[in-house]
Amino acid sequence: MARADQPAAAPGRGTDHSRAERMRRRRRIRTLEKLAAPVLGLVLLGIWELCVRVFDVSTFILPPPSAILLRLVSDWQLFLGQGVTTAIEISVGFAMAVLAGVIIALCIFYSRIVEVAVYPLLIALQTVPKVALAPLVVLYFGYGWGPKIFLAFLISFFAILVPTVVGLKELNPGFANLAKSMGASERQVFFKIRLPAALPNIFGGLKVGLTLSVIGAVIGEYVAAERGLGYLQLQANANFDTTLNFASVFAIALLGLAFYAILRLIEDLAMGKMR
Amino acid sequence: MTSELTRDQAGPTGVSVRLGAVVKEFETETGELIRALDGLSLDVAAGEFIAIVGPSGCGKSTLLNILAGLDRASTGLVEIGGAPARGPHPEAGVVFQSDYLLPWRSVLDNVLLPIEIKGLDRKAHVPAAEQLLADVGLAGFGAKKPSELSGGMRQRAGICRAIIQKPGLLLMDEPFGALDALTREQMIIDLQALWLRLGNTVIFITHGIDEAVFLADRVIVLSPRPGRIDLDLKVDMARPRQWAEAHADPEFQRCIGEVRRCFERRGVLHRAQG
Ligand SMILES: Nc1ncnc2c1ncn2[C@@H]1O[C@H](COP(=O)(O)OP(=O)(O)OP(=O)(O)O)[C@@H](O)[C@H]1O
Ligand SMILES: [Mg+2]
């Protein structure tokens, strides 16, 4: 039956042409948008550089970005070595948080008793400032990998748990009923409906959790460490080496950005595959 | 949908349904029992088109959920295809009032969802799915996301999903309730054609008396809650029925009148005063 809402099959050459034109314009705008943040970052660094030079600020108070970057490049082996330590702490702590956060979220979602018994306690615990626990963590876990990994884990665990629970609960039950009416098992309902529907929430939690993991690991290093970027920063502080201090901050930020980029990649893959 | 009247040889013949004194009670938050269905008995022959009308809240969706295997009767007998119903029936297809298209899937992948869930070969069913979409005027929309479709188009895609497996029993809960009058009329005509082609059993819940009488072999009128059968009305009109002509048919008007009187007796409809 012929209907009005057939898609516009455009045989005309002119239409094709203008469509290609529109697509090209769209792509161009998207590339420009991708450049916006890096450009703004560079501009801010430029202003910083300019201010330091114009007002002749002492390097001890505020080194210019050029000096910081130079330090990063000249001492790259130092930063790489310390960075690997911090990266391992973040990775292990964050991976544990993802595992625990998602598994406990599933338990809370599927079991009423777990929900009423465990969820309120977890929410209450979430209000405890985790950073304040750092000295205690050292007391219990000593000076090795333990406290850094544990803090990276603890601080991001809640950030992952809560959005995952919310994402699972938010789904209109009609969707699950629809799948069940087709004879879907709960396993199928989960993988075909619930999980893909909750993915945006879950990845929102993962992104927040990841940045918190970076903070957790570095705090752990502030409190007790002989290695890592946080430790390097403390050393710089003690030696009044402000450039090294800033360079460590830059290195930590770069590390965080790298992790974030990896997570975004995984997100794109998961969204493409699951959904 | 083509309006050819030859029944699809490959399609299933309908699945019969039998309800015996079905009672459904819900427990409220305050512990009260709300009786939604009160001893409903109904025999639906294979291949029959049944329309169920009734006032809001009388238990129509409750009944449909029971038939779809999503809920269980508190007491009473529910038989589908001659066997007691245990969970969703493999030959049933359901269309809900809301289209429930998964927003992250393309329209085509939504239509193929039942195939995936039943673990069948997806690729082998793509041509059938595309044909169905073309039949309802959605040719070329398979790759689009549901958000790019209008409400009527989404509902049509939802119907394609329900019939991709040529269900012997098609359950529909106010499927055209949210549509504009023109789209609704076209969908009613298409549904009749589809049913004539498939020869399946249809249980069609609606608020519209006219669409119930137009489509159905039998119109079942439910009383206000708790739902009971108030009227079981046979509509004796030839097929295929034409929308405009049917409205002038004395049989059509008689049936409409009977249903309306039934509602008036119950105080569901009131005549104008004066
Ligand atoms: N899960 C539930 N818990 C408690 N009460 C319910 C539940 N589901 C339905 N009911 C009650 O059962 C009655 C029938 O509901 P149902 O949804 O079947 O009505 P309906 O006939 O489909 O109405 P409408 O035409 O408005 O869709 C209503 O009074 C409703 O409040
Ligand atoms: Mg309803």
XYZ file of C-alpha atoms and ligand atoms in Angstrom:
581
model
C 0.000 0.000 0.000
C 1.468 3.324 -0.984
C 1.873 5.658 1.923
C 2.912 9.227 2.281
C 5.764 8.512 4.639
C 8.133 6.779 2.252
C 11.642 8.110 2.776
C 12.606 10.687 0.216
C 14.319 8.524 -2.361
C 16.112 11.254 -4.194
C 16.905 10.322 -7.753
C 17.543 13.918 -8.751
C 21.186 14.869 -9.120
C 20.757 18.256 -7.512
C 19.378 16.723 -4.320
C 22.291 14.286 -4.084
C 24.732 17.077 -4.566
C 23.332 19.329 -1.871
C 23.106 16.354 0.477
C 26.799 15.592 0.007
C 27.434 19.257 0.609
C 25.440 19.207 3.844
C 27.265 16.101 5.058
C 30.604 17.736 4.340
C 29.589 20.845 6.249
C 28.468 18.718 9.160
C 31.793 16.873 9.276
C 33.681 20.130 9.152
C 31.714 21.525 12.090
C 32.359 18.351 14.067
C 36.113 18.565 13.483
C 36.092 22.164 14.592
C 34.172 21.214 17.726
C 36.776 18.583 18.573
C 39.468 21.247 18.404
C 37.644 23.645 20.722
C 38.876 22.221 24.042
C 42.561 21.798 23.073
C 42.623 25.287 21.603
C 41.116 26.789 24.758
C 43.675 24.863 26.847
C 46.528 26.231 24.774
C 45.161 29.768 25.042
C 44.988 29.494 28.845
C 48.559 28.168 28.993
C 49.568 31.075 26.780
C 47.977 33.589 29.141
C 49.743 31.916 32.060
C 53.077 32.099 30.230
C 52.482 35.716 29.347
C 51.557 36.736 32.897
C 54.623 35.072 34.383
C 56.877 36.870 31.900
C 55.178 40.262 32.026
C 55.033 40.416 35.833
C 58.376 38.698 36.153
C 57.109 36.130 38.680
C 59.795 34.079 40.392
C 59.994 30.449 39.216
C 59.854 29.456 42.858
C 56.323 30.909 43.146
C 54.918 30.116 39.705
C 57.029 28.617 36.922
C 55.909 29.331 33.340
C 54.273 26.430 31.485
C 57.204 26.330 29.086
C 59.555 25.508 31.949
C 57.153 22.864 33.257
C 56.838 21.225 29.864
C 60.583 21.402 29.379
C 61.037 19.644 32.702
C 58.516 16.984 31.689
C 60.464 16.342 28.500
C 63.977 16.457 29.963
C 63.086 14.240 32.932
C 60.727 11.986 30.967
C 62.284 8.797 32.317
C 61.617 9.886 35.884
C 57.990 10.751 35.158
C 57.454 7.599 33.158
C 58.866 5.431 35.943
C 56.828 7.080 38.697
C 53.823 7.298 36.373
C 53.801 3.551 35.801
C 53.596 2.992 39.547
C 50.655 5.364 39.895
C 49.011 3.927 36.780
C 49.171 0.407 38.215
C 47.607 1.587 41.485
C 44.810 3.333 39.599
C 44.186 0.400 37.245
C 44.007 -2.228 39.961
C 41.947 -0.081 42.329
C 39.559 1.023 39.599
C 39.151 -2.485 38.195
C 38.270 -3.750 41.662
C 35.776 -0.907 42.059
C 34.123 -1.724 38.727
C 33.867 -5.386 39.612
C 32.570 -4.829 43.134
C 30.363 -1.890 42.164
C 28.601 -3.685 39.331
C 28.253 -7.009 41.164
C 26.828 -5.403 44.301
C 24.545 -3.224 42.156
C 23.193 -6.394 40.548
C 22.640 -7.983 43.964
C 20.800 -4.867 45.123
C 18.699 -4.838 41.962
C 17.758 -8.506 41.980
C 17.410 -9.127 45.717
C 14.946 -7.206 47.833
C 16.628 -8.299 51.064
C 20.051 -7.096 49.905
C 18.452 -3.848 48.826
C 16.822 -3.088 52.162
C 19.744 -4.375 54.254
C 22.824 -3.272 52.327
C 21.893 -0.315 50.154
C 21.068 2.170 52.969
C 24.322 1.295 54.734
C 26.322 1.824 51.566
C 24.639 5.169 50.987
C 25.436 6.156 54.587
C 29.058 5.085 54.138
C 29.250 7.139 50.978
C 28.929 10.312 53.016
C 32.126 9.510 54.935
C 34.980 11.537 53.392
C 37.207 8.752 52.118
C 40.292 10.965 52.074
C 40.014 11.284 55.838
C 40.477 7.528 56.051
C 43.909 7.644 54.409
C 45.989 7.559 57.635
C 43.878 4.662 58.908
C 44.316 2.813 55.663
C 48.074 3.121 56.060
C 47.765 1.795 59.588
C 46.012 -1.320 58.295
C 47.685 -1.852 54.915
C 51.232 -0.647 55.581
C 53.410 1.173 53.117
C 53.309 -1.011 50.005
C 50.774 -1.129 47.174
C 47.952 -1.825 49.620
C 46.809 1.609 50.789
C 47.030 3.270 47.366
C 45.067 0.536 45.635
C 42.569 0.415 48.465
C 41.960 4.164 48.375
C 41.685 4.168 44.575
C 39.144 1.371 44.970
C 37.156 2.769 47.867
C 36.766 6.282 46.551
C 35.427 5.183 43.132
C 33.384 2.204 44.267
C 30.386 4.276 45.369
C 30.529 6.471 42.308
C 30.081 3.338 40.186
C 27.605 1.486 42.405
C 24.888 4.108 42.722
C 24.451 5.049 39.037
C 24.437 1.365 38.113
C 21.604 0.663 40.558
C 19.735 3.742 39.359
C 20.242 2.786 35.709
C 18.895 -0.721 36.279
C 15.905 0.539 38.242
C 15.016 3.331 35.869
C 13.920 0.996 33.087
C 10.202 1.022 32.379
C 9.014 -2.494 33.363
C 7.048 -2.566 30.107
C 10.280 -3.279 28.232
C 11.086 -6.291 30.385
C 7.497 -7.502 30.041
C 7.735 -7.163 26.298
C 10.798 -9.408 26.205
C 9.221 -11.882 28.613
C 6.119 -12.060 26.426
C 8.457 -13.292 23.690
C 9.614 -16.046 26.015
C 12.872 -14.386 27.097
C 14.633 -15.796 30.141
C 15.755 -13.344 32.839
C 19.279 -13.804 31.504
C 18.122 -12.689 28.061
C 16.099 -9.841 29.518
C 19.266 -8.709 31.281
C 21.594 -8.839 28.312
C 19.146 -7.659 25.646
C 17.216 -5.050 27.634
C 18.393 -4.142 31.120
C 22.138 -3.903 30.562
C 22.042 -1.926 27.301
C 19.401 0.364 28.805
C 21.601 0.984 31.867
C 24.845 1.457 29.912
C 24.703 5.273 29.717
C 24.256 5.463 33.501
C 26.937 2.870 34.120
C 29.459 4.668 31.948
C 28.550 7.949 33.618
C 29.471 6.308 36.920
C 32.644 4.814 35.465
C 33.839 8.200 34.241
C 33.339 9.847 37.622
C 34.775 6.781 39.362
C 37.882 6.787 37.212
C 38.798 10.386 37.999
C 38.193 9.627 41.668
C 40.498 6.592 41.433
C 43.278 8.898 40.260
C 42.679 11.093 43.306
C 42.581 8.058 45.606
C 45.882 6.680 44.362
C 47.652 10.044 44.625
C 46.289 10.670 48.143
C 47.572 7.225 49.084
C 50.996 8.254 47.820
C 50.901 11.518 49.769
C 50.341 9.606 52.968
C 52.786 6.791 52.575
C 54.962 6.015 49.611
C 58.436 5.722 48.215
C 57.227 5.769 44.630
C 54.640 7.311 42.360
C 53.763 10.731 40.995
C 52.227 11.840 44.298
C 55.440 10.888 46.062
C 57.440 12.760 43.438
C 55.368 15.839 44.120
C 56.017 15.591 47.859
C 59.745 15.297 47.166
C 59.588 18.407 44.996
C 57.766 20.212 47.777
C 60.424 19.283 50.284
C 63.182 20.451 47.919
C 61.410 23.741 47.066
C 61.454 22.606 43.420
C 58.213 24.237 42.268
C 58.802 23.374 38.617
C 59.067 19.673 39.458
C 56.035 20.084 41.677
C 53.984 21.485 38.787
C 55.432 18.986 36.359
C 54.193 16.193 38.628
C 50.727 17.750 38.659
C 50.826 17.907 34.858
C 51.917 14.286 34.722
C 49.062 13.244 37.008
C 46.613 15.173 34.832
C 48.009 13.587 31.674
C 47.706 10.166 33.254
C 44.085 10.873 34.151
C 43.370 12.067 30.622
C 44.948 8.938 29.152
C 42.786 6.715 31.350
C 39.734 8.756 30.424
C 40.489 8.393 26.725
C 40.769 4.611 27.106
C 37.449 4.524 28.944
C 35.795 6.566 26.200
C 37.109 4.074 23.661
C 35.665 1.179 25.646
C 32.402 3.067 25.962
C 32.143 3.568 22.213
C 32.892 -0.109 21.654
C 30.355 -1.260 24.253
C 27.632 1.080 23.026
C 28.211 -0.069 19.473
C 28.214 -3.739 20.355
C 25.637 -4.058 23.110
C 23.161 -1.570 21.768
C -0.475 -4.929 4.078
C -1.949 -6.338 0.922
C -5.645 -6.887 0.870
C -5.487 -10.235 -0.866
C -7.969 -12.538 0.721
C -6.232 -15.858 0.192
C -5.044 -17.062 3.517
C -1.336 -17.476 3.882
C -0.678 -21.170 3.458
C 2.587 -21.051 5.382
C 0.985 -19.217 8.267
C -0.355 -20.928 11.329
C -3.974 -21.523 11.894
C -5.204 -19.776 14.989
C -4.758 -20.876 18.540
C -7.873 -21.314 20.650
C -8.290 -19.721 24.073
C -10.463 -20.794 26.969
C -11.021 -18.870 30.183
C -12.986 -20.550 32.973
C -14.134 -18.476 35.934
C -10.933 -16.449 35.972
C -10.536 -14.311 39.083
C -7.671 -11.885 39.568
C -7.079 -10.055 42.794
C -4.340 -7.543 43.554
C -3.104 -6.751 47.013
C -2.736 -3.030 47.626
C -0.133 -1.330 49.790
C -2.640 -1.185 52.631
C -3.290 -4.911 52.463
C -6.704 -4.680 50.863
C -7.556 -7.053 48.067
C -8.698 -5.390 44.855
C -10.639 -7.672 42.592
C -9.848 -6.763 38.987
C -11.470 -9.746 37.278
C -14.460 -11.488 38.740
C -15.151 -14.919 37.313
C -14.507 -14.353 33.660
C -15.428 -17.214 31.352
C -14.789 -16.996 27.640
C -14.282 -19.409 24.777
C -12.394 -18.141 21.775
C -12.313 -20.407 18.737
C -9.179 -20.775 16.655
C -8.999 -18.009 14.082
C -11.621 -15.844 15.739
C -11.275 -12.072 16.040
C -12.414 -10.954 19.495
C -12.658 -7.338 20.566
C -12.890 -6.511 24.259
C -14.302 -3.157 25.307
C -14.923 -1.886 28.801
C -14.592 1.185 30.967
C -11.196 2.326 32.140
C -9.876 0.292 35.038
C -12.215 -2.669 34.530
C -9.384 -5.164 34.130
C -8.746 -5.310 30.388
C -4.982 -4.992 30.647
C -5.024 -7.395 33.562
C -6.758 -9.938 31.341
C -4.281 -9.358 28.530
C -1.310 -9.787 30.857
C -2.744 -13.095 32.001
C -3.218 -14.230 28.407
C 0.323 -13.095 27.560
C 1.671 -15.184 30.437
C 3.042 -12.122 32.235
C 0.697 -12.529 35.190
C -1.274 -15.393 36.667
C -4.941 -15.686 37.485
C -5.664 -15.867 41.219
C -8.096 -18.683 40.556
C -9.724 -20.151 37.484
C -8.705 -21.863 34.320
C -6.615 -20.365 31.511
C -6.096 -22.582 28.489
C -4.262 -21.557 25.350
C -4.209 -23.947 22.418
C -5.977 -26.566 24.520
C -3.316 -26.707 27.233
C -3.198 -24.897 30.581
C -1.207 -21.689 30.193
C 2.174 -21.755 31.873
C 4.072 -18.554 31.182
C 4.239 -16.831 27.804
C 2.877 -18.972 24.989
C 5.388 -19.520 22.174
C 2.724 -18.828 19.560
C 1.539 -15.565 21.069
C 2.522 -12.112 19.864
C 1.738 -9.048 21.956
C 1.227 -5.411 21.020
C 1.086 -3.093 24.010
C -0.485 0.327 24.212
C 2.988 1.830 24.298
C 5.220 0.733 21.408
C 8.207 -0.216 23.607
C 10.667 -0.033 20.755
C 14.187 -0.271 22.157
C 15.628 3.177 21.443
C 19.192 1.932 20.896
C 18.201 -0.576 18.229
C 17.352 0.175 14.632
C 13.752 -0.363 13.578
C 14.759 -3.558 11.771
C 16.601 -4.904 14.812
C 13.556 -4.133 16.923
C 11.361 -6.148 14.581
C 13.885 -9.004 14.785
C 14.010 -9.025 18.599
C 11.667 -12.038 18.977
C 13.822 -13.971 16.508
C 16.936 -13.249 18.566
C 15.237 -14.149 21.802
C 14.053 -17.455 20.417
C 17.582 -18.146 19.246
C 16.622 -18.374 15.560
C 18.764 -17.405 12.615
C 18.595 -13.627 12.410
C 19.850 -13.358 8.840
C 17.247 -15.765 7.531
C 14.489 -13.537 8.894
C 15.777 -10.190 7.617
C 13.900 -10.391 4.290
C 10.648 -11.243 6.082
C 11.138 -8.349 8.484
C 11.849 -5.946 5.644
C 8.771 -7.205 3.795
C 6.610 -6.627 6.868
C 7.956 -3.097 7.259
C 7.242 -2.427 3.594
C 3.728 -3.825 4.023
C 2.940 -1.243 6.692
C 4.475 1.620 4.734
C 7.844 1.648 6.465
C 9.957 0.566 3.494
C 13.405 2.095 3.841
C 13.003 2.880 7.534
C 14.618 -0.330 8.796
C 17.983 1.273 9.455
C 16.500 4.268 11.270
C 16.277 4.586 15.030
C 12.767 4.591 16.578
C 13.281 8.203 17.694
C 13.308 9.200 14.027
C 9.779 7.827 13.523
C 6.400 9.360 14.266
C 4.089 7.816 16.863
C 1.999 6.038 14.250
C 5.068 4.703 12.476
C 6.477 3.422 15.760
C 3.248 1.631 16.575
C 3.326 0.031 13.126
C 6.895 -1.122 13.706
C 5.740 -2.601 17.026
C 3.026 -4.526 15.193
C 5.609 -5.863 12.731
C 7.635 -7.109 15.683
C 4.591 -8.880 17.122
C 3.755 -10.624 13.847
C 7.248 -11.463 12.553
C 6.683 -15.034 13.685
C 3.109 -15.188 12.384
C 1.674 -15.677 15.842
C -1.275 -18.021 16.146
C -2.564 -15.737 18.865
C -2.200 -11.980 18.535
C -2.893 -10.024 21.729
C -3.355 -6.287 21.382
C -3.903 -3.811 24.215
C -5.362 -0.576 22.848
C -2.761 -0.521 20.103
C -4.283 2.452 18.286
C -5.232 4.473 21.357
C -2.534 7.086 20.890
C -2.955 7.574 17.149
C -4.596 10.350 15.191
C -7.916 9.510 13.524
C -6.540 9.105 9.995
C -3.646 6.867 10.956
C -5.939 4.891 13.208
C -8.416 4.259 10.408
C -5.676 3.029 8.096
C -4.259 0.764 10.793
C -7.698 -0.720 11.456
C -8.085 -1.547 7.778
C -4.549 -2.970 7.659
C -5.185 -5.089 10.728
C -8.262 -6.623 9.134
C -6.231 -7.455 6.027
C -3.461 -8.949 8.100
C -5.870 -11.104 10.047
C -7.609 -12.282 6.893
C -4.228 -13.267 5.525
C -2.854 -14.992 8.616
C -6.064 -16.592 9.817
C -4.858 -16.325 13.396
C -6.757 -15.676 16.585
C -6.811 -12.027 17.635
C -7.799 -10.635 21.012
C -8.044 -6.898 20.595
C -8.604 -4.597 23.537
C -9.918 -1.143 22.778
C -11.796 1.872 24.035
C -13.302 2.491 20.606
C -16.718 0.944 20.138
C -16.625 1.576 16.393
C -13.284 -0.120 15.827
C -14.365 -3.043 17.998
C -17.533 -3.646 15.996
C -15.787 -3.037 12.682
C -12.999 -5.521 13.317
C -14.443 -8.244 15.487
C -16.379 -11.436 14.975
C -17.473 -11.025 18.576
C -17.427 -7.990 20.806
C -17.058 -8.705 24.513
C -18.226 -5.897 26.796
C -16.812 -5.897 30.302
C -18.547 -4.355 33.294
C -16.861 -1.739 35.485
C -14.450 -3.234 38.037
C -14.525 -6.021 38.978
C -14.557 -7.020 35.324
C -17.297 -9.413 34.313
C -18.700 -10.161 30.881
C -21.736 -7.957 30.389
C -22.368 -8.678 26.750
C -21.061 -11.175 24.221
C -22.151 -9.797 20.874
C -21.742 -11.511 17.525
C -21.169 -9.133 14.609
C -22.676 -10.594 11.479
C -21.053 -8.708 8.626
C -19.247 -9.997 5.540
C -15.485 -9.625 5.060
C -13.583 -7.707 4.070
C -15.457 -4.859 5.647
C -15.055 -1.367 4.227
C -14.701 1.383 6.813
C -17.045 3.968 5.277
C -19.626 1.456 4.022
C -19.700 -0.427 7.282
C -20.842 2.657 9.148
C -23.988 2.735 7.000
C -24.661 -0.985 7.490
C -27.749 -1.639 9.687
C -25.948 -4.571 11.389
C -23.052 -2.269 12.288
C -25.433 0.299 13.759
C -27.363 -2.365 15.640
C -24.144 -3.651 17.256
C -22.940 -0.161 18.134
C -26.327 0.535 19.691
C -26.239 -2.667 21.760
C -22.798 -1.895 23.149
C -23.765 1.686 23.949
C -26.958 0.585 25.710
C -24.899 -1.839 27.740
C -22.639 1.020 28.875
C -25.661 3.247 29.569
C -27.253 0.576 31.763
C -24.046 0.455 33.763
C -23.840 4.215 34.035
C -20.593 4.223 32.079
C -22.236 6.375 29.401
C -24.967 8.932 30.052
C -27.448 10.342 27.541
C -27.645 14.097 27.148
C -30.324 15.643 29.354
C -33.261 17.614 27.946
N -0.155 -4.465 39.827
C -1.321 -4.015 40.346
N -1.440 -3.829 41.678
C -2.593 -3.390 42.201
N -3.695 -3.102 41.500
C -3.644 -3.259 40.172
C -2.460 -3.724 39.520
N -2.686 -3.781 38.197
C -3.956 -3.375 38.028
N -4.542 -3.069 39.209
C -5.933 -2.620 39.409
O -6.774 -3.486 38.692
C -7.785 -2.763 38.018
C -7.769 -3.089 36.551
O -6.608 -2.568 35.951
P -6.339 -2.696 34.392
O -5.034 -2.084 34.121
O -6.527 -4.117 33.993
O -7.513 -1.800 33.783
P -7.865 -1.522 32.266
O -9.219 -2.074 32.020
O -6.791 -1.995 31.382
O -7.954 0.051 32.234
P -7.574 1.065 31.051
O -8.663 0.952 30.045
O -7.576 2.401 31.708
O -6.246 0.652 30.519
C -7.518 -1.293 38.295
O -8.421 -0.872 39.267
C -6.139 -1.235 38.851
O -6.051 -0.270 39.852
Mg -5.328 -0.996 30.151
